[in-house]
Short mmCIF file of C-alpha atoms and ligand atoms in Angstrom, two decimals:
data_model
loop_
_atom_site.label_atom_id
_atom_site.label_comp_id
_atom_site.label_asym_id
_atom_site.label_seq_id
_atom_site.Cartn_x
_atom_site.Cartn_y
_atom_site.Cartn_z
CA UNK P 4 83.15 -242.27 -125.94
CA UNK P 5 86.54 -242.68 -127.63
CA UNK P 6 88.83 -245.21 -126.01
CA UNK P 7 91.47 -243.93 -123.64
CA UNK P 8 94.92 -244.78 -124.88
CA UNK P 9 97.95 -246.42 -123.33
CA UNK P 10 100.91 -244.20 -124.14
CA UNK P 11 104.57 -244.75 -123.29
CA UNK P 12 106.66 -241.58 -123.61
CA UNK P 13 110.39 -242.16 -123.95
CA UNK P 14 112.50 -239.08 -123.35
CA UNK P 15 116.03 -238.07 -122.44
CA UNK P 16 114.73 -235.29 -120.16
CA UNK P 17 111.54 -234.29 -118.38
CA UNK P 18 110.67 -231.29 -116.18
CA UNK P 19 110.80 -232.00 -112.45
CA UNK P 20 113.52 -234.63 -112.97
CA UNK P 21 116.06 -233.46 -115.51
CA UNK P 22 116.35 -230.47 -117.80
CA UNK P 23 118.79 -228.89 -120.22
CA UNK P 24 116.26 -226.84 -122.18
CA UNK P 25 112.72 -226.63 -123.53
CA UNK P 26 112.50 -230.36 -124.32
CA UNK P 27 112.02 -231.05 -120.60
CA UNK P 28 109.34 -228.37 -120.26
CA UNK P 29 107.45 -229.51 -123.36
CA UNK P 30 107.51 -233.25 -122.63
CA UNK P 31 106.52 -232.71 -118.99
CA UNK P 32 103.61 -230.40 -119.78
CA UNK P 33 102.33 -232.51 -122.69
CA UNK P 34 102.43 -235.65 -120.54
CA UNK P 35 100.45 -233.94 -117.78
CA UNK P 36 97.93 -232.68 -120.31
CA UNK P 37 97.32 -236.13 -121.76
CA UNK P 38 96.85 -237.57 -118.25
CA UNK P 39 94.35 -234.77 -117.53
CA UNK P 40 92.50 -235.92 -120.65
CA UNK P 41 92.19 -239.36 -119.02
CA UNK P 42 94.86 -241.34 -120.89
CA UNK P 43 97.05 -243.99 -119.28
CA UNK P 44 100.32 -242.25 -120.06
CA UNK P 45 103.62 -243.27 -118.50
CA UNK P 46 107.14 -241.96 -119.06
CA UNK P 47 110.49 -243.75 -119.32
CA UNK P 48 113.57 -241.59 -118.74
CA UNK P 49 117.07 -242.09 -117.27
CA UNK P 50 117.73 -241.96 -113.52
CA UNK P 51 120.48 -239.34 -113.86
CA UNK P 52 122.57 -238.23 -110.90
CA UNK P 53 120.54 -235.00 -110.80
CA UNK P 54 117.28 -236.87 -110.15
CA UNK P 55 116.33 -236.13 -106.60
CA UNK P 56 116.44 -239.46 -104.79
CA UNK P 57 113.63 -238.37 -102.47
CA UNK P 58 111.21 -238.58 -105.41
CA UNK P 59 111.85 -242.24 -105.88
CA UNK P 60 109.72 -244.89 -104.22
CA UNK P 61 112.56 -247.38 -103.85
CA UNK P 62 110.25 -250.21 -102.88
CA UNK P 63 108.61 -250.08 -106.28
CA UNK P 64 111.59 -251.06 -108.38
CA UNK P 65 111.21 -253.31 -111.36
CA UNK P 66 114.12 -255.36 -112.63
CA UNK P 67 114.70 -255.41 -116.34
CA UNK P 68 116.93 -257.42 -118.65
CA UNK P 69 117.88 -255.34 -121.67
CA UNK P 70 119.32 -257.32 -124.60
CA UNK P 71 122.47 -255.89 -126.20
CA UNK P 72 124.78 -257.55 -128.67
CA UNK P 73 127.30 -258.19 -125.89
CA UNK P 74 124.64 -260.01 -123.87
CA UNK P 75 121.90 -258.90 -121.53
CA UNK P 76 122.26 -256.05 -119.06
CA UNK P 77 120.34 -256.48 -115.84
CA UNK P 78 119.17 -253.16 -114.44
CA UNK P 79 116.49 -251.63 -112.26
CA UNK P 80 113.66 -249.32 -113.17
CA UNK P 81 112.65 -247.07 -110.28
CA UNK P 82 109.15 -245.69 -110.01
CA UNK P 83 108.24 -242.12 -109.33
CA UNK P 84 105.63 -239.65 -110.52
CA UNK P 85 105.02 -236.11 -111.69
CA UNK P 86 102.16 -234.84 -109.58
CA UNK P 87 99.68 -231.98 -109.72
CA UNK P 88 96.34 -231.07 -108.25
CA UNK P 89 93.89 -230.48 -111.08
CA UNK P 90 90.31 -229.37 -110.37
CA UNK P 91 90.59 -230.73 -106.83
CA UNK P 92 91.98 -234.09 -107.94
CA UNK P 93 95.47 -235.38 -107.44
CA UNK P 94 96.82 -236.35 -110.87
CA UNK P 95 99.95 -238.41 -111.33
CA UNK P 96 102.07 -239.08 -114.37
CA UNK P 97 103.94 -242.33 -113.59
CA UNK P 98 107.65 -241.91 -114.28
CA UNK P 99 109.89 -244.95 -114.79
CA UNK P 100 113.52 -244.08 -114.13
CA UNK P 101 116.00 -246.33 -115.87
CA UNK P 102 118.93 -246.95 -113.57
CA UNK P 103 122.39 -247.66 -114.90
CA UNK P 104 125.20 -246.30 -112.83
CA UNK P 105 127.82 -246.24 -115.55
CA UNK P 106 125.61 -244.70 -118.24
CA UNK P 107 123.49 -242.25 -116.31
CA UNK P 108 125.06 -241.41 -112.96
CA UNK P 109 127.10 -238.51 -114.35
CA UNK P 110 127.50 -234.84 -113.62
CA UNK P 111 125.59 -233.70 -116.72
CA UNK P 112 122.94 -235.12 -119.04
CA UNK P 113 124.79 -235.10 -122.35
CA UNK P 114 128.37 -233.97 -121.87
CA UNK P 115 130.82 -231.72 -120.04
CA UNK P 116 132.90 -228.66 -120.96
CA UNK P 117 131.36 -228.38 -124.40
CA UNK P 118 132.17 -232.01 -125.27
CA UNK P 119 129.52 -234.69 -125.73
CA UNK P 120 130.03 -237.87 -123.71
CA UNK P 121 131.69 -240.27 -126.19
CA UNK P 122 129.23 -243.09 -125.50
CA UNK P 123 125.99 -241.13 -126.01
CA UNK P 124 124.90 -243.50 -128.80
CA UNK P 125 125.15 -246.43 -126.42
CA UNK P 126 123.56 -244.55 -123.49
CA UNK P 127 120.47 -243.56 -125.41
CA UNK P 128 120.40 -246.72 -127.53
CA UNK P 129 120.17 -248.56 -124.22
CA UNK P 130 117.27 -246.31 -123.11
CA UNK P 131 115.45 -246.96 -126.41
CA UNK P 132 115.96 -250.71 -126.15
CA UNK P 133 114.67 -250.68 -122.59
CA UNK P 134 111.35 -249.12 -123.69
CA UNK P 135 110.08 -252.23 -125.47
CA UNK P 136 111.49 -254.50 -122.83
CA UNK P 137 109.77 -252.56 -120.06
CA UNK P 138 106.36 -252.73 -121.79
CA UNK P 139 106.77 -256.47 -122.13
CA UNK P 140 107.94 -256.94 -118.55
CA UNK P 141 105.01 -254.91 -117.19
CA UNK P 142 102.64 -256.77 -119.47
CA UNK P 143 101.36 -253.33 -120.41
CA UNK P 144 101.46 -252.98 -124.19
CA UNK P 145 101.11 -249.34 -125.20
CA UNK P 146 98.92 -248.26 -128.10
CA UNK P 147 101.44 -245.51 -128.70
CA UNK P 148 105.21 -245.35 -128.17
CA UNK P 149 105.96 -241.63 -128.22
CA UNK P 150 109.66 -240.88 -128.73
CA UNK P 151 111.28 -237.44 -128.58
CA UNK P 152 114.33 -236.24 -130.53
CA UNK P 153 117.34 -238.24 -131.74
CA UNK P 154 118.04 -239.74 -128.32
CA UNK P 155 115.02 -242.02 -128.53
CA UNK P 156 114.60 -242.10 -132.32
CA UNK P 157 115.52 -245.80 -132.29
CA UNK P 158 112.26 -246.62 -130.49
CA UNK P 159 110.15 -246.46 -133.70
CA UNK P 160 112.72 -248.67 -135.43
CA UNK P 161 112.73 -251.22 -132.61
CA UNK P 162 108.91 -251.23 -132.53
CA UNK P 163 108.77 -251.78 -136.29
CA UNK P 164 111.04 -254.81 -135.93
CA UNK P 165 109.19 -256.09 -132.86
CA UNK P 166 105.87 -256.04 -134.70
CA UNK P 167 107.29 -258.53 -137.16
CA UNK P 168 107.99 -261.14 -134.50
CA UNK P 169 105.68 -260.47 -131.58
CA UNK P 170 101.92 -260.42 -132.10
CA UNK P 171 101.38 -258.51 -128.83
CA UNK P 172 102.82 -255.40 -130.48
CA UNK P 173 100.91 -255.71 -133.78
CA UNK P 174 98.57 -252.86 -132.95
CA UNK P 175 101.14 -250.52 -131.35
CA UNK P 176 102.19 -247.45 -133.31
CA UNK P 177 105.09 -245.01 -132.91
CA UNK P 178 105.28 -241.23 -132.97
CA UNK P 179 108.55 -239.34 -133.20
CA UNK P 180 108.43 -235.70 -132.14
CA UNK P 181 111.35 -233.63 -133.30
CA UNK P 182 112.10 -230.77 -130.92
CA UNK P 183 115.40 -229.95 -132.52
CA UNK P 184 116.36 -231.29 -135.93
CA UNK P 185 119.83 -229.76 -135.67
CA UNK P 186 120.86 -232.54 -133.31
CA UNK P 187 120.67 -235.83 -135.19
CA UNK P 188 122.74 -238.36 -133.25
CA UNK P 189 125.51 -238.91 -135.81
CA UNK P 190 127.93 -241.71 -134.91
CA UNK P 191 130.41 -244.03 -136.60
CA UNK P 192 128.81 -246.79 -138.65
CA UNK P 193 130.53 -249.56 -136.67
CA UNK P 194 128.06 -248.96 -133.82
CA UNK P 195 125.31 -250.51 -135.94
CA UNK P 196 125.51 -253.95 -134.52
CA UNK P 197 125.76 -252.68 -130.92
CA UNK P 198 122.56 -250.71 -131.55
CA UNK P 199 120.87 -253.62 -133.31
CA UNK P 200 120.53 -251.77 -136.61
CA UNK P 201 120.43 -254.31 -139.40
CA UNK P 202 122.93 -254.09 -142.24
CA UNK P 203 120.02 -254.00 -144.69
CA UNK P 204 118.92 -250.73 -143.06
CA UNK P 205 122.34 -249.12 -143.21
CA UNK P 206 122.09 -247.32 -146.53
CA UNK P 207 121.64 -243.73 -147.71
CA UNK P 208 117.85 -244.06 -147.69
CA UNK P 209 117.77 -245.08 -144.04
CA UNK P 210 120.30 -244.86 -141.16
CA UNK P 211 123.43 -244.21 -143.21
CA UNK P 212 124.58 -240.61 -143.68
CA UNK P 213 127.91 -239.78 -145.36
CA UNK P 214 129.36 -243.10 -144.27
CA UNK P 215 128.22 -242.79 -140.65
CA UNK P 216 125.11 -243.44 -138.68
CA UNK P 217 122.30 -240.89 -138.35
CA UNK P 218 119.82 -241.97 -135.68
CA UNK P 219 117.29 -239.21 -136.29
CA UNK P 220 117.13 -239.97 -139.99
CA UNK P 221 116.63 -243.72 -139.59
CA UNK P 222 114.19 -243.12 -136.73
CA UNK P 223 111.98 -240.72 -138.66
CA UNK P 224 111.85 -243.06 -141.63
CA UNK P 225 110.75 -245.90 -139.32
CA UNK P 226 108.14 -243.97 -137.30
CA UNK P 227 104.43 -244.30 -138.03
CA UNK P 228 104.01 -240.53 -137.70
CA UNK P 229 106.51 -237.70 -137.26
CA UNK P 230 105.90 -234.19 -136.07
CA UNK P 231 107.81 -231.15 -134.98
CA UNK P 232 106.94 -228.42 -132.52
CA UNK P 233 105.60 -225.63 -134.73
CA UNK P 234 103.98 -225.41 -138.16
CA UNK P 235 106.58 -222.84 -139.24
CA UNK P 236 109.51 -225.13 -138.46
CA UNK P 237 107.76 -228.06 -140.19
CA UNK P 238 107.71 -226.01 -143.40
CA UNK P 239 111.33 -224.91 -142.99
CA UNK P 240 112.50 -228.50 -142.49
CA UNK P 241 111.27 -229.37 -145.97
CA UNK P 242 113.55 -226.74 -147.53
CA UNK P 243 117.19 -226.97 -148.51
CA UNK P 244 118.05 -224.01 -146.31
CA UNK P 245 116.15 -225.11 -143.20
CA UNK P 246 116.29 -228.92 -143.32
CA UNK P 247 119.67 -229.40 -141.56
CA UNK P 248 120.69 -231.62 -144.50
CA UNK P 249 117.62 -233.88 -144.27
CA UNK P 250 115.02 -231.93 -146.31
CA UNK P 251 114.44 -234.69 -148.91
CA UNK P 252 113.49 -237.04 -146.09
CA UNK P 253 111.00 -234.59 -144.53
CA UNK P 254 109.52 -234.14 -147.99
CA UNK P 255 109.29 -237.88 -148.36
CA UNK P 256 107.11 -238.17 -145.24
CA UNK P 257 104.42 -236.07 -146.98
CA UNK P 258 101.26 -235.87 -144.84
CA UNK P 259 102.77 -238.10 -142.15
CA UNK P 260 104.91 -235.15 -141.07
CA UNK P 261 103.18 -232.19 -139.39
CA UNK P 262 103.83 -229.28 -137.03
CA UNK P 263 102.04 -228.93 -133.69
CA UNK P 264 102.76 -225.74 -131.78
CA UNK P 265 103.90 -226.29 -128.19
CA UNK P 266 101.82 -224.86 -125.41
CA UNK P 267 103.03 -222.99 -122.36
CA UNK P 268 102.75 -224.34 -118.83
CA UNK P 269 100.95 -221.38 -117.29
CA UNK P 270 101.08 -223.00 -113.82
CA UNK P 271 104.86 -222.58 -113.91
CA UNK P 272 105.03 -219.36 -115.90
CA UNK P 273 102.47 -216.91 -114.59
CA UNK P 274 103.44 -213.52 -113.13
CA UNK P 275 100.28 -213.51 -111.02
CA UNK P 276 101.34 -216.56 -109.01
CA UNK P 277 105.05 -217.17 -109.74
CA UNK P 278 106.75 -218.05 -106.42
CA UNK P 279 110.23 -217.34 -107.84
CA UNK P 280 109.76 -213.57 -108.21
CA UNK P 281 109.73 -210.97 -105.41
CA UNK P 282 106.38 -209.42 -106.40
CA UNK P 283 103.50 -210.81 -108.43
CA UNK P 284 101.65 -208.69 -110.97
CA UNK P 285 98.95 -208.76 -113.63
CA UNK P 286 98.15 -206.77 -116.77
CA UNK P 287 95.81 -204.52 -114.77
CA UNK P 288 98.45 -203.72 -112.15
CA UNK P 289 102.05 -203.74 -113.28
CA UNK P 290 103.50 -202.27 -110.08
CA UNK P 291 104.96 -205.67 -109.15
CA UNK P 292 106.86 -205.75 -112.44
CA UNK P 293 108.72 -202.57 -111.47
CA UNK P 294 109.73 -204.23 -108.17
CA UNK P 295 110.94 -207.29 -110.09
CA UNK P 296 113.05 -205.02 -112.30
CA UNK P 297 114.61 -203.39 -109.26
CA UNK P 298 115.40 -206.78 -107.68
CA UNK P 299 116.82 -208.09 -110.95
CA UNK P 300 119.11 -205.07 -111.45
CA UNK P 301 120.35 -205.46 -107.90
CA UNK P 302 120.97 -209.21 -108.24
CA UNK P 303 122.91 -208.90 -111.52
CA UNK P 304 124.77 -205.80 -110.30
CA UNK P 305 123.50 -203.30 -112.85
CA UNK P 306 122.82 -199.69 -111.78
CA UNK P 307 119.27 -199.09 -110.58
CA UNK P 308 117.84 -197.11 -113.52
CA UNK P 309 114.11 -197.80 -113.64
CA UNK P 310 113.52 -195.55 -116.68
CA UNK P 311 116.18 -197.24 -118.85
CA UNK P 312 114.90 -200.12 -120.97
CA UNK P 313 116.24 -203.46 -119.77
CA UNK P 314 116.73 -206.29 -122.27
CA UNK P 315 116.82 -209.83 -120.90
CA UNK P 316 117.94 -213.09 -122.43
CA UNK P 317 118.06 -216.66 -121.05
CA UNK P 318 119.64 -219.15 -123.35
CA UNK P 319 121.66 -222.24 -123.95
CA UNK P 320 125.00 -220.93 -125.24
CA UNK P 321 125.08 -222.57 -128.62
CA UNK P 322 125.18 -221.56 -132.30
CA UNK P 323 121.42 -222.16 -132.73
CA UNK P 324 120.65 -219.14 -130.56
CA UNK P 325 122.26 -216.59 -132.91
CA UNK P 326 125.44 -215.76 -130.98
CA UNK P 327 127.47 -215.62 -134.21
CA UNK P 328 125.77 -212.33 -135.11
CA UNK P 329 124.69 -211.21 -131.63
CA UNK P 330 128.24 -211.09 -130.22
CA UNK P 331 129.62 -208.85 -133.01
CA UNK P 332 126.51 -206.64 -132.68
CA UNK P 333 126.85 -206.15 -128.93
CA UNK P 334 129.37 -203.33 -129.13
CA UNK P 335 126.92 -201.19 -131.13
CA UNK P 336 123.86 -202.29 -129.19
CA UNK P 337 125.47 -201.49 -125.84
CA UNK P 338 126.13 -197.90 -126.98
CA UNK P 339 122.37 -197.35 -126.86
CA UNK P 340 120.55 -196.09 -123.80
CA UNK P 341 119.70 -199.55 -122.43
CA UNK P 342 120.73 -202.21 -119.96
CA UNK P 343 121.17 -205.86 -120.88
CA UNK P 344 121.26 -209.01 -118.75
CA UNK P 345 122.09 -212.39 -120.25
CA UNK P 346 121.88 -215.70 -118.37
CA UNK P 347 123.33 -218.70 -120.16
CA UNK P 348 125.27 -221.89 -120.01
CA UNK P 349 126.88 -223.99 -122.71
CA UNK P 350 129.76 -223.72 -125.16
CA UNK P 351 132.92 -222.34 -123.51
CA UNK P 352 133.82 -220.28 -126.62
CA UNK P 353 130.56 -218.31 -126.47
CA UNK P 354 130.76 -217.97 -122.68
CA UNK P 355 134.33 -216.65 -122.99
CA UNK P 356 133.35 -214.02 -125.59
CA UNK P 357 130.43 -212.81 -123.44
CA UNK P 358 132.57 -212.70 -120.32
CA UNK P 359 135.14 -210.60 -122.18
CA UNK P 360 132.46 -208.07 -123.19
CA UNK P 361 131.08 -207.89 -119.67
CA UNK P 362 134.56 -207.21 -118.27
CA UNK P 363 135.50 -204.72 -121.01
CA UNK P 364 134.01 -201.76 -119.21
CA UNK P 365 130.43 -201.77 -120.53
CA UNK P 366 128.57 -200.98 -117.31
CA UNK P 367 125.20 -201.70 -118.90
CA UNK P 368 125.83 -205.39 -119.65
CA UNK P 369 125.69 -208.22 -117.15
CA UNK P 370 126.55 -211.77 -118.17
CA UNK P 371 125.48 -214.47 -115.70
CA UNK P 372 127.15 -217.78 -116.46
CA UNK P 373 125.29 -220.86 -115.30
CA UNK P 374 121.95 -222.55 -115.08
CA UNK P 375 119.57 -220.86 -112.64
CA UNK P 376 115.81 -221.43 -112.84
CA UNK P 377 114.94 -218.75 -110.29
CA UNK P 378 117.01 -216.12 -112.10
CA UNK P 379 115.40 -217.21 -115.41
CA UNK P 380 111.97 -216.40 -113.92
CA UNK P 381 113.24 -213.08 -112.55
CA UNK P 382 114.65 -212.10 -115.95
CA UNK P 383 111.31 -212.85 -117.61
CA UNK P 384 109.52 -210.72 -115.01
CA UNK P 385 111.99 -207.89 -114.49
CA UNK P 386 113.02 -207.08 -118.07
CA UNK P 387 111.18 -204.76 -120.46
CA UNK P 388 112.28 -206.54 -123.62
CA UNK P 389 113.39 -210.11 -124.24
CA UNK P 390 115.90 -211.01 -126.96
CA UNK P 391 115.80 -214.25 -128.94
CA UNK P 392 117.74 -213.77 -132.19
CA UNK P 393 117.88 -217.47 -133.13
CA UNK P 394 119.48 -218.80 -136.28
CA UNK P 395 116.72 -221.41 -136.20
CA UNK P 396 114.07 -222.12 -133.57
CA UNK P 397 111.84 -225.20 -133.66
CA UNK P 398 109.33 -223.59 -131.29
CA UNK P 399 110.98 -221.60 -128.53
CA UNK P 400 109.36 -221.34 -125.15
CA UNK P 401 111.12 -218.34 -123.71
CA UNK P 402 109.43 -215.87 -126.07
CA UNK P 403 106.07 -217.38 -125.05
CA UNK P 404 106.96 -216.96 -121.36
CA UNK P 405 108.02 -213.37 -122.12
CA UNK P 406 104.66 -212.56 -123.67
CA UNK P 407 102.88 -213.76 -120.52
CA UNK P 408 105.21 -211.63 -118.35
CA UNK P 409 104.63 -208.51 -120.47
CA UNK P 410 108.27 -208.50 -121.57
CA UNK P 411 108.11 -207.77 -125.28
CA UNK P 412 110.14 -210.22 -127.36
CA UNK P 413 112.61 -209.14 -130.03
CA UNK P 414 112.89 -212.20 -132.27
CA UNK P 415 114.08 -213.34 -135.64
CA UNK P 416 111.34 -214.49 -138.05
CA UNK P 417 112.07 -218.21 -137.92
CA UNK P 418 110.21 -221.38 -136.90
CA UNK P 419 108.08 -221.06 -133.80
CA UNK P 420 109.23 -217.47 -133.16
CA UNK P 421 107.47 -216.37 -136.35
CA UNK P 422 104.39 -218.38 -135.34
CA UNK P 423 104.05 -216.83 -131.88
CA UNK P 424 105.20 -213.19 -132.03
CA UNK P 425 103.34 -210.52 -134.04
CA UNK P 426 105.59 -207.77 -135.28
CA UNK P 427 104.78 -204.21 -134.21
CA UNK P 428 102.97 -202.39 -136.97
CA UNK P 429 103.68 -198.68 -136.78
CA UNK P 430 100.52 -197.78 -138.72
CA UNK P 431 98.07 -199.62 -136.50
CA UNK P 432 100.17 -199.62 -133.31
CA UNK P 433 99.39 -203.32 -133.00
CA UNK P 434 101.75 -206.19 -132.27
CA UNK P 435 103.19 -208.23 -129.44
CA UNK P 436 106.90 -207.82 -130.18
CA UNK P 437 109.57 -206.84 -132.67
CA UNK P 438 110.55 -209.17 -135.50
CA UNK P 439 113.56 -209.03 -137.82
CA UNK P 440 114.42 -211.14 -140.86
CA UNK P 441 118.11 -211.54 -141.57
CA UNK P 442 120.61 -213.45 -139.42
CA UNK P 443 122.91 -210.43 -139.42
CA UNK P 444 124.29 -208.03 -136.83
CA UNK P 445 122.91 -205.10 -138.86
CA UNK P 446 119.33 -206.35 -139.00
CA UNK P 447 119.39 -207.33 -135.33
CA UNK P 448 120.77 -203.93 -134.27
CA UNK P 449 118.15 -202.15 -136.40
CA UNK P 450 115.40 -204.14 -134.73
CA UNK P 451 116.71 -203.42 -131.22
CA UNK P 452 116.75 -199.70 -132.12
CA UNK P 453 113.17 -199.97 -133.40
CA UNK P 454 112.09 -201.49 -130.08
CA UNK P 455 113.92 -198.78 -128.10
CA UNK P 456 112.33 -196.05 -130.21
CA UNK P 457 108.94 -197.47 -129.36
CA UNK P 458 109.79 -197.80 -125.66
CA UNK P 459 111.01 -194.20 -125.37
CA UNK P 460 108.93 -192.42 -128.02
CA UNK P 461 105.57 -194.20 -127.93
CA UNK P 462 104.99 -195.15 -124.29
CA UNK P 463 101.25 -195.50 -124.91
CA UNK P 464 101.66 -197.90 -127.80
CA UNK P 465 104.37 -199.79 -125.85
CA UNK P 466 102.01 -200.33 -122.92
CA UNK P 467 99.21 -201.38 -125.29
CA UNK P 468 101.56 -203.98 -126.73
CA UNK P 469 102.44 -205.17 -123.23
CA UNK P 470 98.76 -205.57 -122.50
CA UNK P 471 98.08 -207.54 -125.74
CA UNK P 472 101.16 -209.70 -125.15
CA UNK P 473 100.00 -210.61 -121.64
CA UNK P 474 96.60 -211.68 -123.00
CA UNK P 475 98.08 -214.12 -125.55
CA UNK P 476 97.68 -217.78 -124.66
CA UNK P 477 99.28 -220.89 -126.13
CA UNK P 478 97.47 -223.67 -124.35
CA UNK P 479 98.59 -227.25 -123.86
CA UNK P 480 94.89 -228.16 -124.01
CA UNK P 481 94.95 -227.29 -127.72
CA UNK P 482 98.26 -229.03 -128.38
CA UNK P 483 97.04 -232.10 -126.44
CA UNK P 484 94.02 -232.39 -128.76
CA UNK P 485 96.29 -232.19 -131.81
CA UNK P 486 98.57 -234.94 -130.46
CA UNK P 487 95.54 -237.09 -129.84
CA UNK P 488 94.46 -236.67 -133.46
CA UNK P 489 97.97 -237.64 -134.50
CA UNK P 490 97.86 -240.77 -132.32
CA UNK P 491 94.46 -241.77 -133.72
CA UNK P 492 95.64 -241.25 -137.29
CA UNK P 493 98.64 -243.47 -136.59
CA UNK P 494 96.45 -246.13 -134.95
CA UNK P 495 94.03 -246.23 -137.85
CA UNK P 496 96.74 -246.69 -140.48
CA UNK P 497 98.55 -249.81 -141.66
CA UNK P 498 101.78 -250.51 -139.83
CA UNK P 499 104.95 -250.41 -141.91
CA UNK P 500 107.30 -253.38 -141.88
CA UNK P 501 110.24 -251.50 -143.27
CA UNK P 502 111.55 -247.95 -143.09
CA UNK P 503 110.15 -245.73 -145.85
CA UNK P 504 112.33 -245.49 -148.90
P1 ADP K 617 115.76 -224.54 -126.07
O1 ADP K 617 114.97 -225.73 -125.67
O2 ADP K 617 116.20 -224.57 -127.48
O3 ADP K 617 116.89 -224.27 -125.15
P2 ADP K 617 113.35 -223.02 -125.35
O4 ADP K 617 113.06 -221.57 -125.45
O5 ADP K 617 112.35 -223.94 -125.91
O6 ADP K 617 114.79 -223.26 -125.99
O7 ADP K 617 113.46 -223.46 -123.83
C1 ADP K 617 114.51 -223.09 -123.00
C2 ADP K 617 114.13 -223.46 -121.57
O8 ADP K 617 115.32 -223.66 -120.82
C3 ADP K 617 113.36 -222.38 -120.86
O9 ADP K 617 112.54 -222.93 -119.86
C4 ADP K 617 114.49 -221.56 -120.23
O10 ADP K 617 114.06 -220.79 -119.16
C5 ADP K 617 115.44 -222.65 -119.83
N1 ADP K 617 116.85 -222.24 -119.76
C6 ADP K 617 117.74 -222.17 -120.77
N2 ADP K 617 118.94 -221.78 -120.32
C7 ADP K 617 118.80 -221.59 -119.00
C8 ADP K 617 119.69 -221.17 -117.95
N3 ADP K 617 120.97 -220.88 -118.20
N4 ADP K 617 119.20 -221.10 -116.69
C9 ADP K 617 117.90 -221.40 -116.43
N5 ADP K 617 117.02 -221.79 -117.37
C10 ADP K 617 117.46 -221.89 -118.63
C1 GLC K 618 114.03 -227.64 -128.45
C2 GLC K 618 113.99 -226.42 -129.34
C3 GLC K 618 113.03 -225.36 -128.88
C4 GLC K 618 111.72 -225.95 -128.41
C5 GLC K 618 111.97 -227.02 -127.37
C6 GLC K 618 110.69 -227.67 -126.86
O1 GLC K 618 114.98 -227.61 -127.48
O2 GLC K 618 115.28 -225.87 -129.54
O3 GLC K 618 112.81 -224.43 -129.92
O4 GLC K 618 110.90 -224.94 -127.86
O5 GLC K 618 112.77 -228.03 -127.91
O6 GLC K 618 109.94 -228.28 -127.88
#
């Protein structure tokens, strides 16, 4: 039988502890899956202010000295776990929470009022440094250091350097998973020495980017393997248009860069068992869905019109999600016979524009500002259609949740959206949603009209689509197997001593 692996996951957020978006959902569910498969996987993440103190076993704290160029910082690592009962067994993912009052005990994870915290490079550089130190302190040397996104992209670099001086780490390999290549961790070059980036690695083929520092770029060139969260996005990243300025570097990784489609955590997102919605339902009995719609309309103060199609959207309010062409399209879209509820939090400019529309007299549009997990579940369950018009989308989880809830997604054909939603084909009547191509108000509006036409004019085909959508599954079991192959490929290859150039 293949050896079970020791895996240390280093992440800036994880479901059950901290969350700003899908990163938390994906890292949490993947970690649980790998533990189910029998691996010794542990997670290192910050002890933010939002981490519920009750989860922490305070007796099990580990002290840690993290070396920085200004000297060592002495901190504590608290122990907790992500727990589930699987096939009658209690399974635990050990979670190490890195405590640092100044860096992590803040109101938000990354910033406030649309502004990033100015010391994010130091905060997450500190987390990345702590990963290697923790492994050493625990005398538990992982086979795999699995880093996620720019925040922990320094981990592969630190491991590469560590291998040169410490024989214990010779066999360890690093994986960097990119959940969002639009965020790269760009900072002034003078932070190099604070972050322990060597001058010889501060050049255009490594960490340097237009005079500054690019943590994602240097991290991906140092990692043993890199992947992103859908095959579609992996292809886009290699192109000039989709590579967020880094396409030559994705191309350079060749076969060491792949796409693995995220799964969906169907324990959390299942209309048959969801505790957050007023009535459960299944594809064979949708009566509960009608009750959810009624409750949703009441909660968001829209008139109770069960026959009118209701479009839902839950989103971070940021450019990535297509607001630049959605907002100008809303006036036209809201003239249609529909209702629309949008829950979101993020950039004040986008929130302000949506608030203005909701107050401008359109009585079929409700904008809910804030972060509300229960309402997010209710929107998935109570809406008829779900809108996700992203400019780019590495994977996207909300459209996958929508499919499971029989809420047909209207999406743009990018990244993971293209990989998970099948466009309605008028000739065959088949499909699981409605897909449009261009990032324009016109194309979006046309697609919304196409969906409405189907809802009103072809009720039979609409309900067939709902039924096919609800049968679709994107399992973490499958993704877990792919990650394992990736780990094994990394472990069987020579370790690099320098970033790839
Ligand atoms: P992204 O990670 O880019 O934000 P995803 O579709 O992968 O996009 O995941 C978004 C996750 O965050 C989903 O679980 C979604 O329900 C949740 N989410 C986003 N915004 C909110 C919000 N305002 N309130 C509650 N949940 C939200
Ligand atoms: C990111 C992406 C999103 C993806 C999520 C989880 O936040 O924007 O598309 O689903 O990570 O991988």
